[in-house]
Coordinates of C-alpha atoms and ligand atoms in Angstrom, one line a residue:
M1 CA -10.3 66.6 -26.8
T2 CA -10.8 63.2 -28.4
Q3 CA -12.2 60.2 -26.4
D4 CA -8.9 58.5 -26.6
L5 CA -7.0 61.5 -25.3
K6 CA -9.6 61.9 -22.5
Q7 CA -9.1 58.3 -21.5
T8 CA -5.3 58.6 -21.6
R9 CA -5.4 61.7 -19.3
Q10 CA -7.8 59.9 -17.0
N11 CA -5.5 56.9 -16.8
A12 CA -2.6 59.2 -16.0
A13 CA -4.7 61.0 -13.3
D14 CA -5.4 57.6 -11.8
N15 CA -1.7 56.6 -11.6
P16 CA 0.2 58.8 -9.2
V17 CA 4.0 58.6 -9.1
T18 CA 6.6 59.4 -6.4
L19 CA 10.0 60.3 -7.6
L20 CA 13.1 60.4 -5.4
G21 CA 15.9 62.5 -6.9
L22 CA 15.7 65.7 -8.8
G23 CA 19.1 65.9 -10.4
A24 CA 19.4 66.5 -14.2
M25 CA 17.8 63.1 -15.0
G26 CA 15.2 63.1 -12.2
T27 CA 14.0 66.6 -13.2
A28 CA 13.6 65.6 -16.8
L29 CA 11.6 62.5 -15.8
A30 CA 9.4 64.5 -13.5
R31 CA 8.5 67.0 -16.2
T32 CA 7.2 64.3 -18.5
W33 CA 4.9 62.7 -15.9
L34 CA 3.6 66.2 -14.9
A35 CA 3.0 67.0 -18.6
A36 CA 1.2 63.7 -19.1
G37 CA -1.1 64.4 -16.1
H38 CA 0.2 62.0 -13.5
P39 CA -0.1 63.3 -9.9
L40 CA 3.6 63.6 -8.9
T41 CA 5.1 63.7 -5.5
V42 CA 8.8 64.5 -5.4
W43 CA 11.6 64.5 -2.8
N44 CA 15.2 65.6 -3.1
R45 CA 17.9 65.8 -0.5
T46 CA 18.4 69.5 -1.4
A47 CA 14.8 70.6 -1.1
S48 CA 15.1 73.8 -3.2
R49 CA 15.6 71.7 -6.3
A50 CA 11.8 70.8 -6.1
D51 CA 10.7 74.5 -6.3
A52 CA 10.3 74.8 -10.1
L53 CA 8.5 71.5 -10.3
V54 CA 6.1 72.5 -7.5
A55 CA 5.3 75.6 -9.6
E56 CA 4.5 73.2 -12.5
G57 CA 2.1 71.1 -10.3
A58 CA 4.2 68.6 -8.4
K59 CA 3.8 68.1 -4.6
A60 CA 7.1 68.3 -2.6
A61 CA 7.5 65.9 0.3
A62 CA 9.6 67.0 3.3
T63 CA 11.1 63.5 3.7
A64 CA 11.7 60.4 1.5
A65 CA 9.4 58.5 3.8
E66 CA 6.6 61.0 3.3
A67 CA 7.2 60.8 -0.5
V68 CA 7.1 57.0 -0.5
A69 CA 3.9 57.0 1.5
A70 CA 2.2 59.2 -1.2
S71 CA 2.0 56.8 -4.2
P72 CA 2.0 53.1 -5.0
L73 CA 4.7 53.6 -7.6
I74 CA 8.1 54.8 -6.3
V75 CA 10.8 55.8 -8.9
V76 CA 14.3 56.3 -7.6
C77 CA 16.8 58.3 -9.6
L78 CA 19.8 59.2 -7.4
L79 CA 23.5 59.5 -8.0
D80 CA 24.6 56.1 -7.0
E81 CA 23.9 53.0 -4.9
A82 CA 25.2 54.7 -1.7
S83 CA 22.7 57.5 -2.1
V84 CA 19.8 55.1 -2.6
T85 CA 20.8 53.3 0.6
E86 CA 21.0 56.6 2.5
A87 CA 17.7 58.0 1.1
L88 CA 15.7 54.8 1.7
A89 CA 17.1 54.0 5.2
G90 CA 14.2 53.2 7.5
V91 CA 11.5 54.0 4.9
D92 CA 8.5 51.8 5.0
L93 CA 8.3 50.1 1.5
A94 CA 5.6 47.5 2.3
G95 CA 3.2 47.1 -0.6
K96 CA 5.1 49.6 -2.8
D97 CA 6.3 49.1 -6.4
V98 CA 9.9 50.3 -6.4
V99 CA 11.6 51.2 -9.7
D100 CA 15.3 52.1 -9.3
L101 CA 16.7 54.0 -12.3
T102 CA 20.0 54.8 -10.5
T103 CA 23.0 53.5 -12.4
G104 CA 24.7 50.5 -10.7
T105 CA 26.2 47.1 -11.3
P106 CA 24.1 43.9 -11.9
A107 CA 25.2 42.7 -8.4
Q108 CA 24.0 45.9 -6.8
A109 CA 20.6 45.6 -8.6
R110 CA 20.2 42.0 -7.4
A111 CA 21.0 42.9 -3.9
R112 CA 18.7 45.9 -4.0
A113 CA 15.9 43.6 -5.3
R114 CA 16.3 41.2 -2.4
W115 CA 16.5 44.1 0.0
A116 CA 13.2 45.6 -1.4
E117 CA 11.4 42.3 -1.4
E118 CA 12.4 41.6 2.2
R119 CA 10.6 44.9 3.0
G120 CA 7.4 43.8 1.2
A121 CA 8.0 45.7 -2.1
R122 CA 8.0 44.6 -5.7
F123 CA 11.2 45.7 -7.4
L124 CA 12.3 46.6 -10.9
D125 CA 15.7 47.9 -11.9
G126 CA 16.2 50.3 -14.8
G127 CA 19.1 51.3 -17.0
I128 CA 18.5 54.6 -18.8
M129 CA 19.8 54.6 -22.4
A130 CA 19.3 58.4 -22.8
V131 CA 20.6 61.7 -21.6
P132 CA 18.3 64.2 -20.0
P133 CA 17.5 66.2 -23.2
M134 CA 16.2 63.0 -24.8
I135 CA 13.7 62.3 -22.1
G136 CA 10.1 63.0 -23.2
I137 CA 11.2 63.2 -26.9
P138 CA 10.2 59.9 -28.5
E139 CA 12.0 60.9 -31.8
A140 CA 15.3 61.1 -29.9
G141 CA 15.3 57.3 -29.6
G142 CA 16.0 57.1 -25.9
Y143 CA 14.7 54.2 -23.9
V144 CA 15.1 52.4 -20.6
F145 CA 16.0 48.7 -20.0
Y146 CA 14.0 47.2 -17.2
S147 CA 14.4 43.9 -15.4
G148 CA 13.0 42.3 -12.2
S149 CA 9.4 41.9 -11.4
R150 CA 7.4 41.3 -14.6
A151 CA 4.2 41.9 -12.7
L152 CA 5.4 45.3 -11.6
F153 CA 6.4 46.2 -15.1
D154 CA 3.1 45.1 -16.6
A155 CA 1.1 47.0 -13.9
H156 CA 3.0 50.3 -14.7
A157 CA 4.1 49.9 -18.3
D158 CA 2.1 52.9 -19.5
T159 CA 3.4 55.1 -16.8
L160 CA 7.0 53.9 -17.2
S161 CA 6.7 54.6 -21.0
V162 CA 6.0 58.3 -20.5
P163 CA 9.6 59.5 -20.2
A164 CA 11.1 57.1 -22.7
G165 CA 10.5 53.7 -24.3
A166 CA 10.4 50.8 -21.9
N167 CA 12.3 47.6 -22.8
F168 CA 11.8 44.7 -20.4
V169 CA 14.8 42.4 -20.6
G170 CA 14.2 39.7 -18.0
A171 CA 13.2 38.6 -14.5
D172 CA 16.8 38.7 -13.3
P173 CA 17.0 42.2 -11.7
G174 CA 20.7 42.4 -12.8
F175 CA 19.8 42.2 -16.5
A176 CA 18.8 45.9 -17.0
S177 CA 22.1 47.0 -15.6
L178 CA 24.0 44.4 -17.6
H179 CA 22.5 45.5 -20.8
D180 CA 23.1 49.2 -19.9
V181 CA 26.7 48.7 -19.1
A182 CA 27.3 46.4 -22.1
L183 CA 26.0 49.0 -24.5
L184 CA 27.9 51.8 -22.8
S185 CA 31.1 49.6 -22.9
G186 CA 30.6 49.3 -26.6
M187 CA 30.3 53.0 -26.8
Y188 CA 33.6 53.5 -24.9
G189 CA 35.4 51.2 -27.3
M190 CA 34.1 53.3 -30.1
F191 CA 35.2 56.5 -28.3
A192 CA 38.7 54.9 -27.9
G193 CA 38.8 54.3 -31.7
I194 CA 37.6 57.8 -32.5
T195 CA 40.2 59.3 -30.1
H196 CA 43.1 57.4 -31.6
A197 CA 42.0 58.1 -35.2
F198 CA 41.8 61.9 -34.5
A199 CA 45.1 61.8 -32.7
L200 CA 46.8 60.3 -35.7
V201 CA 45.8 63.2 -38.0
R202 CA 46.0 65.8 -35.2
G203 CA 49.4 67.1 -36.2
E204 CA 48.7 67.5 -39.9
A205 CA 47.8 71.1 -40.8
D206 CA 46.4 69.9 -44.1
I207 CA 43.9 67.4 -42.5
K208 CA 41.1 69.4 -40.9
P209 CA 39.2 67.6 -38.2
T210 CA 35.9 68.6 -39.8
E211 CA 36.9 67.2 -43.2
F212 CA 38.2 64.0 -41.6
A213 CA 35.1 63.5 -39.5
P214 CA 32.7 62.4 -42.2
L215 CA 35.3 59.9 -43.4
L216 CA 35.7 58.4 -39.9
K217 CA 31.9 58.4 -39.4
G218 CA 31.2 56.7 -42.7
W219 CA 33.8 54.0 -42.0
L220 CA 32.5 53.3 -38.4
H221 CA 29.0 53.2 -39.8
A222 CA 30.1 50.7 -42.5
M223 CA 31.9 48.5 -39.9
S224 CA 29.0 48.5 -37.5
G225 CA 27.6 45.5 -39.3
A226 CA 30.3 43.5 -37.5
V227 CA 27.9 43.5 -34.5
D228 CA 25.6 41.2 -36.4
G229 CA 28.5 39.1 -37.7
Y230 CA 29.8 38.6 -34.1
A231 CA 26.3 37.7 -32.9
E232 CA 25.8 35.1 -35.6
R233 CA 29.2 33.4 -35.0
L234 CA 28.7 33.4 -31.2
E235 CA 25.3 31.7 -31.6
S236 CA 26.5 29.2 -34.3
G237 CA 29.9 28.5 -32.8
D238 CA 31.3 28.7 -36.3
Y239 CA 34.3 31.1 -36.4
T240 CA 35.8 29.7 -39.7
T241 CA 33.2 29.6 -42.4
G242 CA 33.3 32.6 -44.8
V243 CA 35.9 34.6 -42.8
V244 CA 36.6 37.8 -44.7
S245 CA 39.5 39.2 -42.6
N246 CA 41.1 36.4 -40.6
L247 CA 43.0 36.9 -37.4
A248 CA 46.5 36.0 -38.8
M249 CA 46.1 38.7 -41.5
Q250 CA 45.0 41.2 -38.9
V251 CA 47.8 40.4 -36.5
A252 CA 50.3 40.7 -39.4
G253 CA 49.0 44.3 -39.7
I254 CA 49.7 45.3 -36.1
P255 CA 53.2 46.7 -36.8
T256 CA 51.7 49.0 -39.4
F257 CA 49.4 50.5 -36.8
L258 CA 52.1 50.8 -34.1
G259 CA 54.6 52.2 -36.6
T260 CA 52.1 54.7 -37.9
A261 CA 51.3 55.8 -34.4
A262 CA 55.0 56.1 -33.6
G263 CA 55.6 58.1 -36.7
Q264 CA 52.8 60.5 -35.8
G265 CA 54.0 60.8 -32.2
V266 CA 50.8 59.2 -30.9
S267 CA 50.6 57.0 -27.9
T268 CA 49.4 53.4 -28.6
E269 CA 47.8 52.9 -25.2
L270 CA 44.3 52.7 -26.6
L271 CA 45.1 50.2 -29.3
T272 CA 47.6 47.8 -27.6
P273 CA 45.0 46.0 -25.2
F274 CA 43.0 44.8 -28.2
F275 CA 46.1 43.9 -30.2
G276 CA 47.4 42.0 -27.2
L277 CA 44.2 40.0 -27.2
M278 CA 44.4 39.2 -30.9
E279 CA 48.0 38.1 -30.5
R280 CA 47.1 35.7 -27.7
L281 CA 44.3 34.3 -29.8
L282 CA 46.7 33.7 -32.7
G283 CA 49.1 32.0 -30.2
E284 CA 46.2 29.6 -29.4
G285 CA 45.9 28.6 -33.0
A286 CA 43.0 30.8 -34.2
G287 CA 44.8 32.3 -37.2
A288 CA 42.1 31.3 -39.7
E289 CA 39.3 32.4 -37.5
D290 CA 37.2 35.6 -37.3
T291 CA 38.0 38.1 -34.5
A292 CA 34.6 37.3 -33.0
R293 CA 36.5 34.4 -31.3
A294 CA 38.1 37.0 -29.1
V295 CA 34.8 37.3 -27.2
D296 CA 35.2 33.8 -25.7
L297 CA 38.9 34.5 -24.8
L298 CA 38.0 37.7 -23.1
A299 CA 35.0 36.1 -21.3
G300 CA 37.3 33.3 -20.0
R301 CA 35.3 30.6 -21.7
A302 CA 36.9 27.2 -22.2
G303 CA 37.9 26.2 -25.7
A304 CA 38.4 29.8 -26.7
A305 CA 40.2 28.7 -29.9
T306 CA 40.3 25.7 -32.2
A307 CA 43.4 24.7 -34.2
Ligands
FVH401 N1 22.5 62.6 -16.7 C1 22.9 61.6 -17.5 O1 23.4 61.9 -18.6 C2 22.8 60.1 -17.2 C3 22.1 59.4 -18.3 C4 22.0 57.9 -18.0 C5 21.5 57.7 -16.6 N2 22.2 58.4 -15.6 C6 22.1 58.0 -14.2 O2 20.9 58.6 -13.6 C7 21.2 58.8 -12.2 C8 20.9 60.3 -11.9 O3 21.7 61.1 -12.7 P1 21.5 62.6 -12.7 O4 21.9 63.1 -14.0 O5 20.2 63.0 -12.2 O6 22.6 63.1 -11.6 P2 22.8 64.4 -10.8 O7 22.3 65.6 -11.6 O8 24.2 64.5 -10.4 O9 21.8 64.3 -9.5 C9 22.1 63.4 -8.5 C10 21.0 63.2 -7.6 O10 21.3 62.3 -6.5 C11 21.1 63.0 -5.3 N3 22.0 62.5 -4.3 C12 23.3 62.4 -4.3 N4 23.8 61.9 -3.2 C13 22.8 61.7 -2.4 C14 22.6 61.2 -1.1 N5 23.7 60.7 -0.4 N6 21.4 61.1 -0.5 C15 20.3 61.5 -1.3 N7 20.4 62.0 -2.5 C16 21.6 62.1 -3.1 C17 21.2 64.5 -5.6 O11 20.7 65.3 -4.6 P3 21.1 66.8 -4.3 O12 22.6 66.8 -4.5 O13 20.4 67.7 -5.3 O14 20.8 67.0 -2.9 C18 20.5 64.6 -7.0 O15 19.1 64.6 -6.8 C19 22.6 58.4 -12.0 O16 22.7 57.1 -11.4 C20 23.2 58.5 -13.4 O17 24.3 57.6 -13.5 C21 22.2 59.9 -15.9

């Protein structure tokens, strides 16, 4: 064993972790801390889910309170906000560092931070950008957004980086959740586009989904550069210089999309909300502008369009 590796193992041994929640994600997280050599105490509402981890070296606590008492760092990975409330009811958190990886809204994260601080704990919220098989596999590219106490993050950055990359996005406890939900919302928009595209060709015996897939994938990949274009325009406030596909041209194309869908017997329910937004923007005089302008309209920001 090299000196560096020895030191890393010693650091892990000196940094015990308590984990509340052994669902699919909690179990994946647990295994990485055990493998790295962190003493790990676990608690799960259904106690039998801890058995396999105990066989791998974890210590099972009979109650959440007992688990919390066992380590300075408490990681919570439960189903939802209600389950966190239930699991931590009456538990002494004084002096603890609480990291909540349970998915929730920014408002819930901010309220949980206040709640934890009132109980004498430091608090960090996390949004996991990974599915369980990506945990502990750096090449898989998964990571976690963290926000809240910077001091907590700095104190435990090495431990928190064991399951997946750690990306601190601000002192506002709601920011991790906001980043998480924003990225996932982008993903759902993409899923909506993919769903509609496949539906259009679904009825054609001569267009095989597996032959169509690389075409769709290549096109989405090519268009993903729009993310940077949007960002630049939102920051500069310039929606008119160098516009390649202006809004008026795009709105003129809407009947083609609706007509094609009708001809293929496909519902337009996934497309029409975005088309509606573009038509509203055109009505406000933004015909010469880039569709990035729609962000301000959607966000209800004043001066959404200029003539
Ligand atoms: N799995 C995934 O793909 C996603 C990836 C991104 C992040 N999410 C979020 O991670 C949280 C946990 O997800 P999970 O995959 O571990 O979820 P489950 O396998 O369903 O396990 C749920 C655990 O929560 C416990 N639990 C539920 N209700 C209560 C309660 N009232 N009191 C105490 N614990 C509760 C449950 O216990 P049990 O059913 O085994 O007794 C599991 O430990 C989640 O926020 C995802 O959105 C995962």
